[in-house]
Tab-separated table of C-alpha atoms and ligand atoms in Angstrom:
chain	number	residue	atom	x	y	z
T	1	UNK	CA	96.962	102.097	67.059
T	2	UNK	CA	98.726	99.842	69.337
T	3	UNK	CA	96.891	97.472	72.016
T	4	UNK	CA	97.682	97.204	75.992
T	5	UNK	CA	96.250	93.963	77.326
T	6	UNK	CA	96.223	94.507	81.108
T	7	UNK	CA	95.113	91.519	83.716
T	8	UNK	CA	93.177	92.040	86.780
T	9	UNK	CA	92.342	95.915	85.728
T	10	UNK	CA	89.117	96.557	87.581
T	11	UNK	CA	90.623	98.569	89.990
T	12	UNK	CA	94.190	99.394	91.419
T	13	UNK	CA	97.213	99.316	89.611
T	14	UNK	CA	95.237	97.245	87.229
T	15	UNK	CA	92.965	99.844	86.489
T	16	UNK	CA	95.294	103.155	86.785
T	17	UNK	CA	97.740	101.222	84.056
T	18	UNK	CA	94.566	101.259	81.705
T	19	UNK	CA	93.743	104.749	82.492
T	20	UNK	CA	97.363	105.679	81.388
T	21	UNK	CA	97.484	103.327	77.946
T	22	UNK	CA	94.259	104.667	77.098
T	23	UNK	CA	95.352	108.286	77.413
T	24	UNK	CA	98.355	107.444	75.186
T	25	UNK	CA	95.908	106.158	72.486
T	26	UNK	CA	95.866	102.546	72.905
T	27	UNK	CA	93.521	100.088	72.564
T	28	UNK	CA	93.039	98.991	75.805
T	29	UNK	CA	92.170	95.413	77.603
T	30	UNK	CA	90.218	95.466	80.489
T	31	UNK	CA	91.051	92.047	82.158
T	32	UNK	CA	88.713	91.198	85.357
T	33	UNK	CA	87.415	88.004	86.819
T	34	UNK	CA	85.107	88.841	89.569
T	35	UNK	CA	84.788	92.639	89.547
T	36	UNK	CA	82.372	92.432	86.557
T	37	UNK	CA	80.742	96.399	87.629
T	38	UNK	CA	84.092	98.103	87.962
T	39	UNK	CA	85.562	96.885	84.868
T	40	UNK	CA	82.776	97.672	82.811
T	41	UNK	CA	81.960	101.136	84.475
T	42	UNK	CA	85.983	102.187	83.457
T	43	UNK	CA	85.253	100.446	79.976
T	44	UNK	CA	82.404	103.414	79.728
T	45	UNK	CA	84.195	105.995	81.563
T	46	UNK	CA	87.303	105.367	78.831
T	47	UNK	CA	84.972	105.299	75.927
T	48	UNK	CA	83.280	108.533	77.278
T	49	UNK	CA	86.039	110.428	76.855
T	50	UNK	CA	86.853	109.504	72.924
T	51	UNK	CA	89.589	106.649	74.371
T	52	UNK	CA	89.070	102.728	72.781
T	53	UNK	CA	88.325	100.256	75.545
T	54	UNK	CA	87.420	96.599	76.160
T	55	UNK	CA	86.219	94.876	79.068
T	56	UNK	CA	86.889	91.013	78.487
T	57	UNK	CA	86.672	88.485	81.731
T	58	UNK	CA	88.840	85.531	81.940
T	59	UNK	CA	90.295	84.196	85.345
T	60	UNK	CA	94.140	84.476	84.020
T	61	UNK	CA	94.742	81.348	86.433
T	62	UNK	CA	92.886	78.889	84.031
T	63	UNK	CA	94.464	78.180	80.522
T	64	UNK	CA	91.156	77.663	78.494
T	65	UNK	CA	89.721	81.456	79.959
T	66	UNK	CA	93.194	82.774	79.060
T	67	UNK	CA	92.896	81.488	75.754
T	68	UNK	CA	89.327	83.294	75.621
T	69	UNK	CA	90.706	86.336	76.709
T	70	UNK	CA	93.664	86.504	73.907
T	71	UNK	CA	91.789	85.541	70.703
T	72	UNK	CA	89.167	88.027	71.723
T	73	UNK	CA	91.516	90.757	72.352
T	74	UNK	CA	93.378	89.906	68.647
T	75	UNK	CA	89.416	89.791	67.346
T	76	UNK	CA	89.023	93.228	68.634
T	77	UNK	CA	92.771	94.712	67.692
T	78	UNK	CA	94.253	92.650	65.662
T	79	UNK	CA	97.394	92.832	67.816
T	80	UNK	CA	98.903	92.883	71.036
T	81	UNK	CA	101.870	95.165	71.592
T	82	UNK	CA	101.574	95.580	75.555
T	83	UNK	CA	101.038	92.798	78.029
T	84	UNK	CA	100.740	94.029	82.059
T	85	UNK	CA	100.784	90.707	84.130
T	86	UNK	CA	99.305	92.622	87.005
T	87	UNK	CA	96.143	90.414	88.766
T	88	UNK	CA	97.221	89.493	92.116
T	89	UNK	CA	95.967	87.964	95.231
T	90	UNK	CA	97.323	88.517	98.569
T	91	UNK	CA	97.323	86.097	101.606
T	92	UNK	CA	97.894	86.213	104.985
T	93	UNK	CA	99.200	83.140	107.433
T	94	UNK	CA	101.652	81.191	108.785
T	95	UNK	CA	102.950	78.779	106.621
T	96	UNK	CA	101.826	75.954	109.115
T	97	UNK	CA	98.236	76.189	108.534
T	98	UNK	CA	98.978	76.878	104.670
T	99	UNK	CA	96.609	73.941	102.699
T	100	UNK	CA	97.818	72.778	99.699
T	101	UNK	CA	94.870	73.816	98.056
T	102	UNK	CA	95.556	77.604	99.435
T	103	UNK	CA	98.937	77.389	98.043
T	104	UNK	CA	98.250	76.338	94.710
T	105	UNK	CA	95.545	78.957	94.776
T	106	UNK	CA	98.230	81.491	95.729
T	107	UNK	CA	100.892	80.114	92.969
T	108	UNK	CA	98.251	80.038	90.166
T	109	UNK	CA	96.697	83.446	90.574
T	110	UNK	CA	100.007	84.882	90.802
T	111	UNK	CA	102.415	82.917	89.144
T	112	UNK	CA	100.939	80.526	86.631
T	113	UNK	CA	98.783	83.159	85.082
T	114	UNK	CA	102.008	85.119	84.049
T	115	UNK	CA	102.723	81.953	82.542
T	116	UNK	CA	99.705	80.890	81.013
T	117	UNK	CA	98.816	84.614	79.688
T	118	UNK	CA	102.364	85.507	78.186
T	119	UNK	CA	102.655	81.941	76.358
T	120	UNK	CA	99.733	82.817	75.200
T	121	UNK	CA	100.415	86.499	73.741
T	122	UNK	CA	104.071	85.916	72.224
T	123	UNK	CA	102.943	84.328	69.254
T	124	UNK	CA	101.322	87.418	68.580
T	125	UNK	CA	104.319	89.697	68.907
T	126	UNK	CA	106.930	87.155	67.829
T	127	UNK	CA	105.311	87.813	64.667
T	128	UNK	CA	105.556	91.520	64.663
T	129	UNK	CA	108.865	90.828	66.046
T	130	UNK	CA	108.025	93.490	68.046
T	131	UNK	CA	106.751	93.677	72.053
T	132	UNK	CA	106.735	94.786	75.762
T	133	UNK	CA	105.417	92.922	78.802
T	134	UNK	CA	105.779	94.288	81.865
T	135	UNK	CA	105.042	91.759	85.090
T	136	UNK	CA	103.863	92.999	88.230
T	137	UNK	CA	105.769	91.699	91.632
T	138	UNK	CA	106.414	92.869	94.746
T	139	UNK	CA	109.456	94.105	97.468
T	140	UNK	CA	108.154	90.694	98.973
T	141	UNK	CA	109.560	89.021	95.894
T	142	UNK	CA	112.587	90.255	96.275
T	143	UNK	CA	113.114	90.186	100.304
T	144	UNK	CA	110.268	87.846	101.413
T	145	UNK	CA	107.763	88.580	103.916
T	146	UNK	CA	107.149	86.834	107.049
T	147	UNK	CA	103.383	85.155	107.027
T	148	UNK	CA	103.457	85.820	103.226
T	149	UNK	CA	105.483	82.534	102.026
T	150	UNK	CA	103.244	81.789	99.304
T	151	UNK	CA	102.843	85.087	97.858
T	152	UNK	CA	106.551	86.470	98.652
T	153	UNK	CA	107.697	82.612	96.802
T	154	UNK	CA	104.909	83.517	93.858
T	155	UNK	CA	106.498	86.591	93.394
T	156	UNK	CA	110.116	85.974	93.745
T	157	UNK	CA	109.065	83.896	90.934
T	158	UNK	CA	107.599	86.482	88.838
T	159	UNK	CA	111.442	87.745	88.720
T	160	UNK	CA	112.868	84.690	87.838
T	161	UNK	CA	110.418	84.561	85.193
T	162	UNK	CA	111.161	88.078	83.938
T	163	UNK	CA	114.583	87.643	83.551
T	164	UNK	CA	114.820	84.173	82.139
T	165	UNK	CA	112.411	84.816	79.297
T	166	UNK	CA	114.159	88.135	78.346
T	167	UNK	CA	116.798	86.592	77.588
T	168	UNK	CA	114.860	84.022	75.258
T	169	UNK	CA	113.068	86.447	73.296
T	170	UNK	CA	115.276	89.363	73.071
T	171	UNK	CA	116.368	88.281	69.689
T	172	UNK	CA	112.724	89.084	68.551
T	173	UNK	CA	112.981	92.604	69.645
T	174	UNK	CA	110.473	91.826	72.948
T	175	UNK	CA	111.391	93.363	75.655
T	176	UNK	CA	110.346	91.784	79.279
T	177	UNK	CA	110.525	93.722	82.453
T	178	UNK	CA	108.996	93.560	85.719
T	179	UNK	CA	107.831	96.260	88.359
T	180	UNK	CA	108.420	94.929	92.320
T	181	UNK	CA	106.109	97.937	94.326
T	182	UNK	CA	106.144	98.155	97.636
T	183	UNK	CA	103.184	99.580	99.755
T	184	UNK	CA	100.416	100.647	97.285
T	185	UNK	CA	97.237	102.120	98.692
T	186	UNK	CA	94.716	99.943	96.823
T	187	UNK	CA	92.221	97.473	97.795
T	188	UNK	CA	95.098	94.575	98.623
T	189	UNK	CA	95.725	96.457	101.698
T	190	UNK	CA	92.090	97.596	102.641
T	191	UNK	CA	92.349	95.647	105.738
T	192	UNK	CA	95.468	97.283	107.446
T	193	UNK	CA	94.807	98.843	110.833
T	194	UNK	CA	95.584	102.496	111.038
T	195	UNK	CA	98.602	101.700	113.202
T	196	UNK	CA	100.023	98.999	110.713
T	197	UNK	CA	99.566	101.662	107.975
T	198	UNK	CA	101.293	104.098	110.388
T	199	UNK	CA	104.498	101.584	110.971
T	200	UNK	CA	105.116	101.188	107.387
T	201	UNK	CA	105.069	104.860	106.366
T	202	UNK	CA	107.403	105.530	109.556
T	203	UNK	CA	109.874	102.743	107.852
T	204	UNK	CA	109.287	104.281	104.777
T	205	UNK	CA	112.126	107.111	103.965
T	206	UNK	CA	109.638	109.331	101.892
T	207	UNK	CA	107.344	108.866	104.935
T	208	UNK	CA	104.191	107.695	102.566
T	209	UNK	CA	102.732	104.891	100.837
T	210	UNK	CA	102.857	104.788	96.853
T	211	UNK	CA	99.536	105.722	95.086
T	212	UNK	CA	98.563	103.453	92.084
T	213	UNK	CA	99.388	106.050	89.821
T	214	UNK	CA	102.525	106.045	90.322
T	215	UNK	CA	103.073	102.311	89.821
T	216	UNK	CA	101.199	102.973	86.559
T	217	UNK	CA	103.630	105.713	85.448
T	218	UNK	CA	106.678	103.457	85.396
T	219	UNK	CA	104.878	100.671	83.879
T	220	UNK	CA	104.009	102.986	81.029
T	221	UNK	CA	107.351	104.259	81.012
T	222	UNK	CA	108.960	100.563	80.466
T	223	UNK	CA	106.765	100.195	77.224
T	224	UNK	CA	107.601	103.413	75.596
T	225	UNK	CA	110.479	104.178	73.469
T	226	UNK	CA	111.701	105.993	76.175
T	227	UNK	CA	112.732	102.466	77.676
T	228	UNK	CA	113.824	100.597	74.633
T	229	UNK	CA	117.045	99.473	75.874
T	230	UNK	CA	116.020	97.978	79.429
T	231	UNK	CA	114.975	94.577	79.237
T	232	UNK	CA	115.611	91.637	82.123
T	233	UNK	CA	115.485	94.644	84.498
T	234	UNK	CA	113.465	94.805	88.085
T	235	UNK	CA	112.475	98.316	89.451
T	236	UNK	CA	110.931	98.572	92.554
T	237	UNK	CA	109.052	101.849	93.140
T	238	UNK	CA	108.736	101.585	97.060
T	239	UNK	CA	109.451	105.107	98.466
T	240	UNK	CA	113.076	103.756	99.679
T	241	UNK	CA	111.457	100.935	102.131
T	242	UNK	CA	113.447	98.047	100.265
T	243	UNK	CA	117.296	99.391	99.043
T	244	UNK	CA	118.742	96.515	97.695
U	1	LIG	P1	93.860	94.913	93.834
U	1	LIG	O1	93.410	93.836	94.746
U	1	LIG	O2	93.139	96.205	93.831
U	1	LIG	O3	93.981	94.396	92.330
U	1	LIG	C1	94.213	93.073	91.977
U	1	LIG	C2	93.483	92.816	90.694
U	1	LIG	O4	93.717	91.464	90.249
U	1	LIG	C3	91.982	92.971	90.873
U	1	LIG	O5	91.449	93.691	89.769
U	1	LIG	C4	91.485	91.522	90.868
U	1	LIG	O6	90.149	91.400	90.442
U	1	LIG	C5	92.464	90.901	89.881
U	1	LIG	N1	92.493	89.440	89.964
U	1	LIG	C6	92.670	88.670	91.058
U	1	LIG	N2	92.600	87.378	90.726
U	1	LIG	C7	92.380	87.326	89.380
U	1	LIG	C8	92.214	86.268	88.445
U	1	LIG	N3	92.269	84.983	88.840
U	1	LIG	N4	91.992	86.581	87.151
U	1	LIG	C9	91.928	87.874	86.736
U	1	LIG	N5	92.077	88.910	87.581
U	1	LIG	C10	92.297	88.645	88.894
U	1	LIG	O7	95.379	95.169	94.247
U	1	LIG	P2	96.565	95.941	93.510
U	1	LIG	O8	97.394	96.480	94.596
U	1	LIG	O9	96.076	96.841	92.445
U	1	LIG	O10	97.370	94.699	92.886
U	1	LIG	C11	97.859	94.687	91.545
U	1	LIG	C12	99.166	93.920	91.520
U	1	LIG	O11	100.139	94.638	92.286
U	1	LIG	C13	99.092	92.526	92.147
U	1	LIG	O12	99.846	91.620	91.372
U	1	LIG	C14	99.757	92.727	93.503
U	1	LIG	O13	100.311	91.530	94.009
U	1	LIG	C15	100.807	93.760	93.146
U	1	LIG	N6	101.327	94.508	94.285
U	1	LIG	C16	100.513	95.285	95.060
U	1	LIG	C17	101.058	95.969	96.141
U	1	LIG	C18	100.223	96.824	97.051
U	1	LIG	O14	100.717	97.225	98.110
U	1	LIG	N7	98.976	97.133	96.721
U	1	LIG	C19	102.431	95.888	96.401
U	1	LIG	C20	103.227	95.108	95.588
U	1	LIG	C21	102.671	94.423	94.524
């Protein structure tokens, strides 16, 4: 059986990516920091229905709870052939009243974690010479948003990331991809007005936001077979809002 390690999977994309893996018979990793109830109530829900879960917390920003989270995962598993790099935070502001500590809050969560986590997972399938890790941006990462410089600079670099380290571990049959959604109705955008909702799905040419599910979908796609020669590659389900 393989193994999907997933960050930041108590709920959202997080969590629909596990629901997905698990249905496809792997092992899944249920990353959280905070959200101890969620994570553990999908754990059951999985394990309920015959599918192999675990719920392990680790706060992917911070190198020594990222190490946690990998050797337990390999002390469950034995493996990891899956990595999502999906926990995110969002923030709102101009960049003006931005505090250093707020942006290197922003950058870690978002950024450094993909870091931290994938350094510490390729050993792993390096060995097998065999791998997928799929990182989770955003259409702000590719156009920038205004009031989001932190986040739309995190994730920008999230692609640089991506395509950079494809090309490094290629040769050992790992293939690294990222997904760049654009809106996603999940708890990130709980605190949209119904008219700011309503702009965005006017400016959206399907006329909807995305459902997690669907961001989940193409994530699983990109670690299947079915995807075996994309690697380097950024697709950005987002109903036609970005076209670039
Ligand atoms: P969400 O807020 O529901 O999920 C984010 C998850 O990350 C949560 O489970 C949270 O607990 C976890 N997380 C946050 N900080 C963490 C940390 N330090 N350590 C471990 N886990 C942590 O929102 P979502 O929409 O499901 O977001 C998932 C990813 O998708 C994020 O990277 C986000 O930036 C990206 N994204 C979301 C949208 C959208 O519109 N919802 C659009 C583009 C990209």
């Amino acid at each position: 059986m393989k193994t999907a390690l997933i960050t930041g999977a108590s709920r959202g994309i997080g969590a629909e990516c596990a629901k997905v893996f698990a249905k496809d018979n792997y092992n899944v990793v249920i990353n959280y920091n905070n959200s101890e109830n969620q994570a553990r109530a999908l754990e059951e829900s999985l394990i309920r229905q015959g599918f192999s879960a675990k719920a392990i917390k680790a706060d992917v920003s911070k190198e020594d709870e990222v190490g946690y989270l990998v050797s337990e995962t390999v002390k469950a598993f034995g493996s990891i052939d899956v990595l999502v790099n999906n926990a995110g935070i969002w923030h709102f502001g101009v960049l003006t009243d931005i505090s250093s500590d707020c942006w290197d809050h922003i950058i870690n969560v978002n950024l450094k974690s993909v870091f931290l986590v994938t350094k510490a997972v390729l050993p792993y399938m390096i060995n097998k010479k065999e791998g997928s890790i799929i990182n989770v941006s955003s259409i702000w990462g590719l156009v920038g948003a205004s009031c989001e410089v932190p986040y739309s600079a995190a994730k920008a670099g999230v692609i640089g990331f991506t395509k950079a380290l494809s090309k490094e571990v290629g040769p050992s049959n790992i293939r690294v991809n990222c997904v760049a959604p654009g809106v996603i109705g999940t708890d990130m955008n709980k605190d949209l007005s119904d008219e700011e909702l309503a702009d965005l799905k006017d400016k959206t040419p399907l006329g909807r936001i995305g459902s997690p599910e669907e961001i989940a979908k193409i994530i699983r796609f990109l670690a299947s077979d079915g995807a075996s020669f994309i690697t380097g590659q950024v697709i950005s389900p987002n109903g036609g809002f970005v076209i670039y």
